[in-house]
């Protein structure tokens, strides 16, 4: 894995949209059903909106009905890291980009086969690079 991206708060504020900043750097959650990728069906690779690291393949995307784009596994196990999150009076597992530390969403254990995991990710934390049409 490449060295972690280290940027100052000021640099992040300049590079990210206000909503991306709130999610990636302040761990906010976008409102359900509002994100650009919730119903996205195109094939491609979802990259980190903060640093461009490949995080989730469309092959692992499924319709969870939650209102957020959901994946059953990351593109590479080393691309994301998890952390226990007891905020909001809930016991959840937070997911962030291993390269830049940007908050992505949470992972729950009620996903489909083959992993049984549901990575519930904020659309604005992602940037889809669609596979070129054949
Ligand atoms: Fe990142």
PDB file of C-alpha atoms and ligand atoms in Angstrom:
ATOM      1  CA  UNK A   1       0.000   0.000   0.000  1.00  0.00           C
ATOM      2  CA  UNK A   2       1.236   3.449  -0.869  1.00  0.00           C
ATOM      3  CA  UNK A   3       2.068   5.877   1.870  1.00  0.00           C
ATOM      4  CA  UNK A   4      -0.901   7.490   3.522  1.00  0.00           C
ATOM      5  CA  UNK A   5      -1.978  10.758   1.989  1.00  0.00           C
ATOM      6  CA  UNK A   6      -1.372  13.512   4.515  1.00  0.00           C
ATOM      7  CA  UNK A   7      -3.014  16.859   3.908  1.00  0.00           C
ATOM      8  CA  UNK A   8      -3.817  19.787   6.091  1.00  0.00           C
ATOM      9  CA  UNK A   9      -7.372  20.641   6.966  1.00  0.00           C
ATOM     10  CA  UNK A  10      -7.091  23.694   4.739  1.00  0.00           C
ATOM     11  CA  UNK A  11      -5.995  21.602   1.764  1.00  0.00           C
ATOM     12  CA  UNK A  12      -8.897  19.190   2.205  1.00  0.00           C
ATOM     13  CA  UNK A  13     -11.351  22.084   2.406  1.00  0.00           C
ATOM     14  CA  UNK A  14     -10.020  23.463  -0.860  1.00  0.00           C
ATOM     15  CA  UNK A  15     -10.105  20.161  -2.737  1.00  0.00           C
ATOM     16  CA  UNK A  16     -13.404  18.718  -1.571  1.00  0.00           C
ATOM     17  CA  UNK A  17     -16.935  19.976  -1.984  1.00  0.00           C
ATOM     18  CA  UNK A  18     -18.541  21.080   1.306  1.00  0.00           C
ATOM     19  CA  UNK A  19     -20.563  17.859   1.464  1.00  0.00           C
ATOM     20  CA  UNK A  20     -17.537  15.699   0.654  1.00  0.00           C
ATOM     21  CA  UNK A  21     -15.604  17.484   3.373  1.00  0.00           C
ATOM     22  CA  UNK A  22     -18.339  16.873   5.928  1.00  0.00           C
ATOM     23  CA  UNK A  23     -18.489  13.166   5.087  1.00  0.00           C
ATOM     24  CA  UNK A  24     -14.840  12.318   4.415  1.00  0.00           C
ATOM     25  CA  UNK A  25     -13.200  14.499   7.048  1.00  0.00           C
ATOM     26  CA  UNK A  26     -15.954  14.959   9.649  1.00  0.00           C
ATOM     27  CA  UNK A  27     -17.619  11.554   9.371  1.00  0.00           C
ATOM     28  CA  UNK A  28     -21.022  12.951   8.500  1.00  0.00           C
ATOM     29  CA  UNK A  29     -23.589  10.793   6.701  1.00  0.00           C
ATOM     30  CA  UNK A  30     -25.376  12.008   3.593  1.00  0.00           C
ATOM     31  CA  UNK A  31     -29.165  11.756   3.633  1.00  0.00           C
ATOM     32  CA  UNK A  32     -30.423   8.411   2.292  1.00  0.00           C
ATOM     33  CA  UNK A  33     -31.753   8.254  -1.282  1.00  0.00           C
ATOM     34  CA  UNK A  34     -29.949  11.492  -2.187  1.00  0.00           C
ATOM     35  CA  UNK A  35     -26.545  10.239  -3.306  1.00  0.00           C
ATOM     36  CA  UNK A  36     -25.447  10.024  -6.927  1.00  0.00           C
ATOM     37  CA  UNK A  37     -24.575   6.314  -6.758  1.00  0.00           C
ATOM     38  CA  UNK A  38     -27.440   4.799  -4.794  1.00  0.00           C
ATOM     39  CA  UNK A  39     -29.187   3.526  -7.934  1.00  0.00           C
ATOM     40  CA  UNK A  40     -26.104   3.591 -10.157  1.00  0.00           C
ATOM     41  CA  UNK A  41     -25.971   0.528 -12.448  1.00  0.00           C
ATOM     42  CA  UNK A  42     -22.941   1.227 -14.620  1.00  0.00           C
ATOM     43  CA  UNK A  43     -19.954  -1.111 -14.459  1.00  0.00           C
ATOM     44  CA  UNK A  44     -16.744   0.343 -13.191  1.00  0.00           C
ATOM     45  CA  UNK A  45     -14.501   1.042 -10.257  1.00  0.00           C
ATOM     46  CA  UNK A  46     -15.534   3.269  -7.381  1.00  0.00           C
ATOM     47  CA  UNK A  47     -12.540   5.310  -6.267  1.00  0.00           C
ATOM     48  CA  UNK A  48     -12.042   7.320  -3.100  1.00  0.00           C
ATOM     49  CA  UNK A  49     -13.258  10.882  -3.693  1.00  0.00           C
ATOM     50  CA  UNK A  50     -10.440  12.067  -1.444  1.00  0.00           C
ATOM     51  CA  UNK A  51      -7.416  10.348  -2.933  1.00  0.00           C
ATOM     52  CA  UNK A  52      -8.422   8.225  -5.943  1.00  0.00           C
ATOM     53  CA  UNK A  53      -7.662   4.834  -4.404  1.00  0.00           C
ATOM     54  CA  UNK A  54      -9.731   2.021  -5.940  1.00  0.00           C
ATOM     55  CA  UNK A  55     -12.190   1.043  -3.209  1.00  0.00           C
ATOM     56  CA  UNK A  56     -15.169  -0.904  -4.543  1.00  0.00           C
ATOM     57  CA  UNK A  57     -15.911  -2.653  -7.841  1.00  0.00           C
ATOM     58  CA  UNK A  58     -19.384  -2.472  -9.350  1.00  0.00           C
ATOM     59  CA  UNK A  59     -19.191  -6.300  -9.330  1.00  0.00           C
ATOM     60  CA  UNK A  60     -19.655  -6.195  -5.556  1.00  0.00           C
ATOM     61  CA  UNK A  61     -22.490  -3.627  -5.581  1.00  0.00           C
ATOM     62  CA  UNK A  62     -25.969  -4.760  -4.638  1.00  0.00           C
ATOM     63  CA  UNK A  63     -29.327  -3.139  -3.992  1.00  0.00           C
ATOM     64  CA  UNK A  64     -29.669  -3.077  -0.223  1.00  0.00           C
ATOM     65  CA  UNK A  65     -32.794  -0.922  -0.145  1.00  0.00           C
ATOM     66  CA  UNK A  66     -31.055   1.292   2.424  1.00  0.00           C
ATOM     67  CA  UNK A  67     -30.800   4.425   0.302  1.00  0.00           C
ATOM     68  CA  UNK A  68     -26.997   4.283   0.151  1.00  0.00           C
ATOM     69  CA  UNK A  69     -24.754   2.472  -2.323  1.00  0.00           C
ATOM     70  CA  UNK A  70     -23.909  -0.900  -0.831  1.00  0.00           C
ATOM     71  CA  UNK A  71     -21.164  -3.404  -1.545  1.00  0.00           C
ATOM     72  CA  UNK A  72     -20.475  -6.881  -0.169  1.00  0.00           C
ATOM     73  CA  UNK A  73     -16.693  -6.496  -0.302  1.00  0.00           C
ATOM     74  CA  UNK A  74     -13.958  -3.940  -1.041  1.00  0.00           C
ATOM     75  CA  UNK A  75     -11.966  -4.150  -4.271  1.00  0.00           C
ATOM     76  CA  UNK A  76      -8.874  -4.921  -2.202  1.00  0.00           C
ATOM     77  CA  UNK A  77      -8.951  -5.901   1.460  1.00  0.00           C
ATOM     78  CA  UNK A  78      -6.096  -3.471   2.147  1.00  0.00           C
ATOM     79  CA  UNK A  79      -7.904  -0.517   0.570  1.00  0.00           C
ATOM     80  CA  UNK A  80     -10.238   0.045   3.514  1.00  0.00           C
ATOM     81  CA  UNK A  81      -9.841  -0.045   7.286  1.00  0.00           C
ATOM     82  CA  UNK A  82     -12.485  -0.352   9.966  1.00  0.00           C
ATOM     83  CA  UNK A  83     -12.870   1.138  13.399  1.00  0.00           C
ATOM     84  CA  UNK A  84     -15.446   0.668  16.147  1.00  0.00           C
ATOM     85  CA  UNK A  85     -17.850   3.580  16.302  1.00  0.00           C
ATOM     86  CA  UNK A  86     -20.097   4.035  19.325  1.00  0.00           C
ATOM     87  CA  UNK A  87     -21.373   7.464  18.329  1.00  0.00           C
ATOM     88  CA  UNK A  88     -25.048   8.288  17.836  1.00  0.00           C
ATOM     89  CA  UNK A  89     -25.852   5.768  20.612  1.00  0.00           C
ATOM     90  CA  UNK A  90     -25.231   2.928  18.183  1.00  0.00           C
ATOM     91  CA  UNK A  91     -22.600   0.245  18.059  1.00  0.00           C
ATOM     92  CA  UNK A  92     -21.372   0.373  14.495  1.00  0.00           C
ATOM     93  CA  UNK A  93     -18.221  -0.382  12.554  1.00  0.00           C
ATOM     94  CA  UNK A  94     -16.882   2.631  10.717  1.00  0.00           C
ATOM     95  CA  UNK A  95     -15.148   2.202   7.327  1.00  0.00           C
ATOM     96  CA  UNK A  96     -12.473   4.551   6.009  1.00  0.00           C
ATOM     97  CA  UNK A  97     -10.005   4.738   3.143  1.00  0.00           C
ATOM     98  CA  UNK A  98      -6.700   3.177   4.207  1.00  0.00           C
ATOM     99  CA  UNK A  99      -4.755   5.611   2.059  1.00  0.00           C
ATOM    100  CA  UNK A 100      -6.143   9.016   3.076  1.00  0.00           C
ATOM    101  CA  UNK A 101      -8.171   8.163   6.180  1.00  0.00           C
ATOM    102  CA  UNK A 102     -11.341   9.576   4.601  1.00  0.00           C
ATOM    103  CA  UNK A 103     -14.559   8.342   6.211  1.00  0.00           C
ATOM    104  CA  UNK A 104     -16.608   6.262   3.775  1.00  0.00           C
ATOM    105  CA  UNK A 105     -19.497   4.808   5.745  1.00  0.00           C
ATOM    106  CA  UNK A 106     -20.162   1.771   7.925  1.00  0.00           C
ATOM    107  CA  UNK A 107     -20.078  -1.994   7.516  1.00  0.00           C
ATOM    108  CA  UNK A 108     -22.851  -4.240   8.835  1.00  0.00           C
ATOM    109  CA  UNK A 109     -23.125  -8.008   9.104  1.00  0.00           C
ATOM    110  CA  UNK A 110     -26.425  -8.352   7.286  1.00  0.00           C
ATOM    111  CA  UNK A 111     -25.134  -8.450   3.712  1.00  0.00           C
ATOM    112  CA  UNK A 112     -25.564 -11.058   0.992  1.00  0.00           C
ATOM    113  CA  UNK A 113     -23.347 -14.012   0.100  1.00  0.00           C
ATOM    114  CA  UNK A 114     -20.503 -14.641  -0.287  1.00  0.00           C
ATOM    115  CA  UNK A 115     -19.319 -12.384   2.557  1.00  0.00           C
ATOM    116  CA  UNK A 116     -22.454 -11.625   4.549  1.00  0.00           C
ATOM    117  CA  UNK A 117     -21.192  -8.065   4.802  1.00  0.00           C
ATOM    118  CA  UNK A 118     -22.868  -4.829   3.770  1.00  0.00           C
ATOM    119  CA  UNK A 119     -20.534  -1.906   3.219  1.00  0.00           C
ATOM    120  CA  UNK A 120     -22.952   1.010   3.409  1.00  0.00           C
ATOM    121  CA  UNK A 121     -21.103   3.863   1.734  1.00  0.00           C
ATOM    122  CA  UNK A 122     -21.817   7.543   1.173  1.00  0.00           C
ATOM    123  CA  UNK A 123     -22.072   8.339  -2.543  1.00  0.00           C
ATOM    124  CA  UNK A 124     -20.164  11.576  -2.183  1.00  0.00           C
ATOM    125  CA  UNK A 125     -17.175   9.728  -0.717  1.00  0.00           C
ATOM    126  CA  UNK A 126     -16.889   7.835  -4.003  1.00  0.00           C
ATOM    127  CA  UNK A 127     -15.988   8.697  -7.560  1.00  0.00           C
ATOM    128  CA  UNK A 128     -17.044   6.132 -10.166  1.00  0.00           C
ATOM    129  CA  UNK A 129     -14.676   5.462 -13.045  1.00  0.00           C
ATOM    130  CA  UNK A 130     -17.049   3.695 -15.476  1.00  0.00           C
ATOM    131  CA  UNK A 131     -15.736   0.852 -17.570  1.00  0.00           C
ATOM    132  CA  UNK A 132     -15.378   1.982 -21.172  1.00  0.00           C
ATOM    133  CA  UNK A 133     -18.339   0.943 -23.312  1.00  0.00           C
ATOM    134  CA  UNK A 134     -17.479  -1.841 -25.724  1.00  0.00           C
TER     135      UNK A 134
HETATM  136 FE1  LIG B   1      -8.781   7.959   0.146  1.00  0.00          FE
END
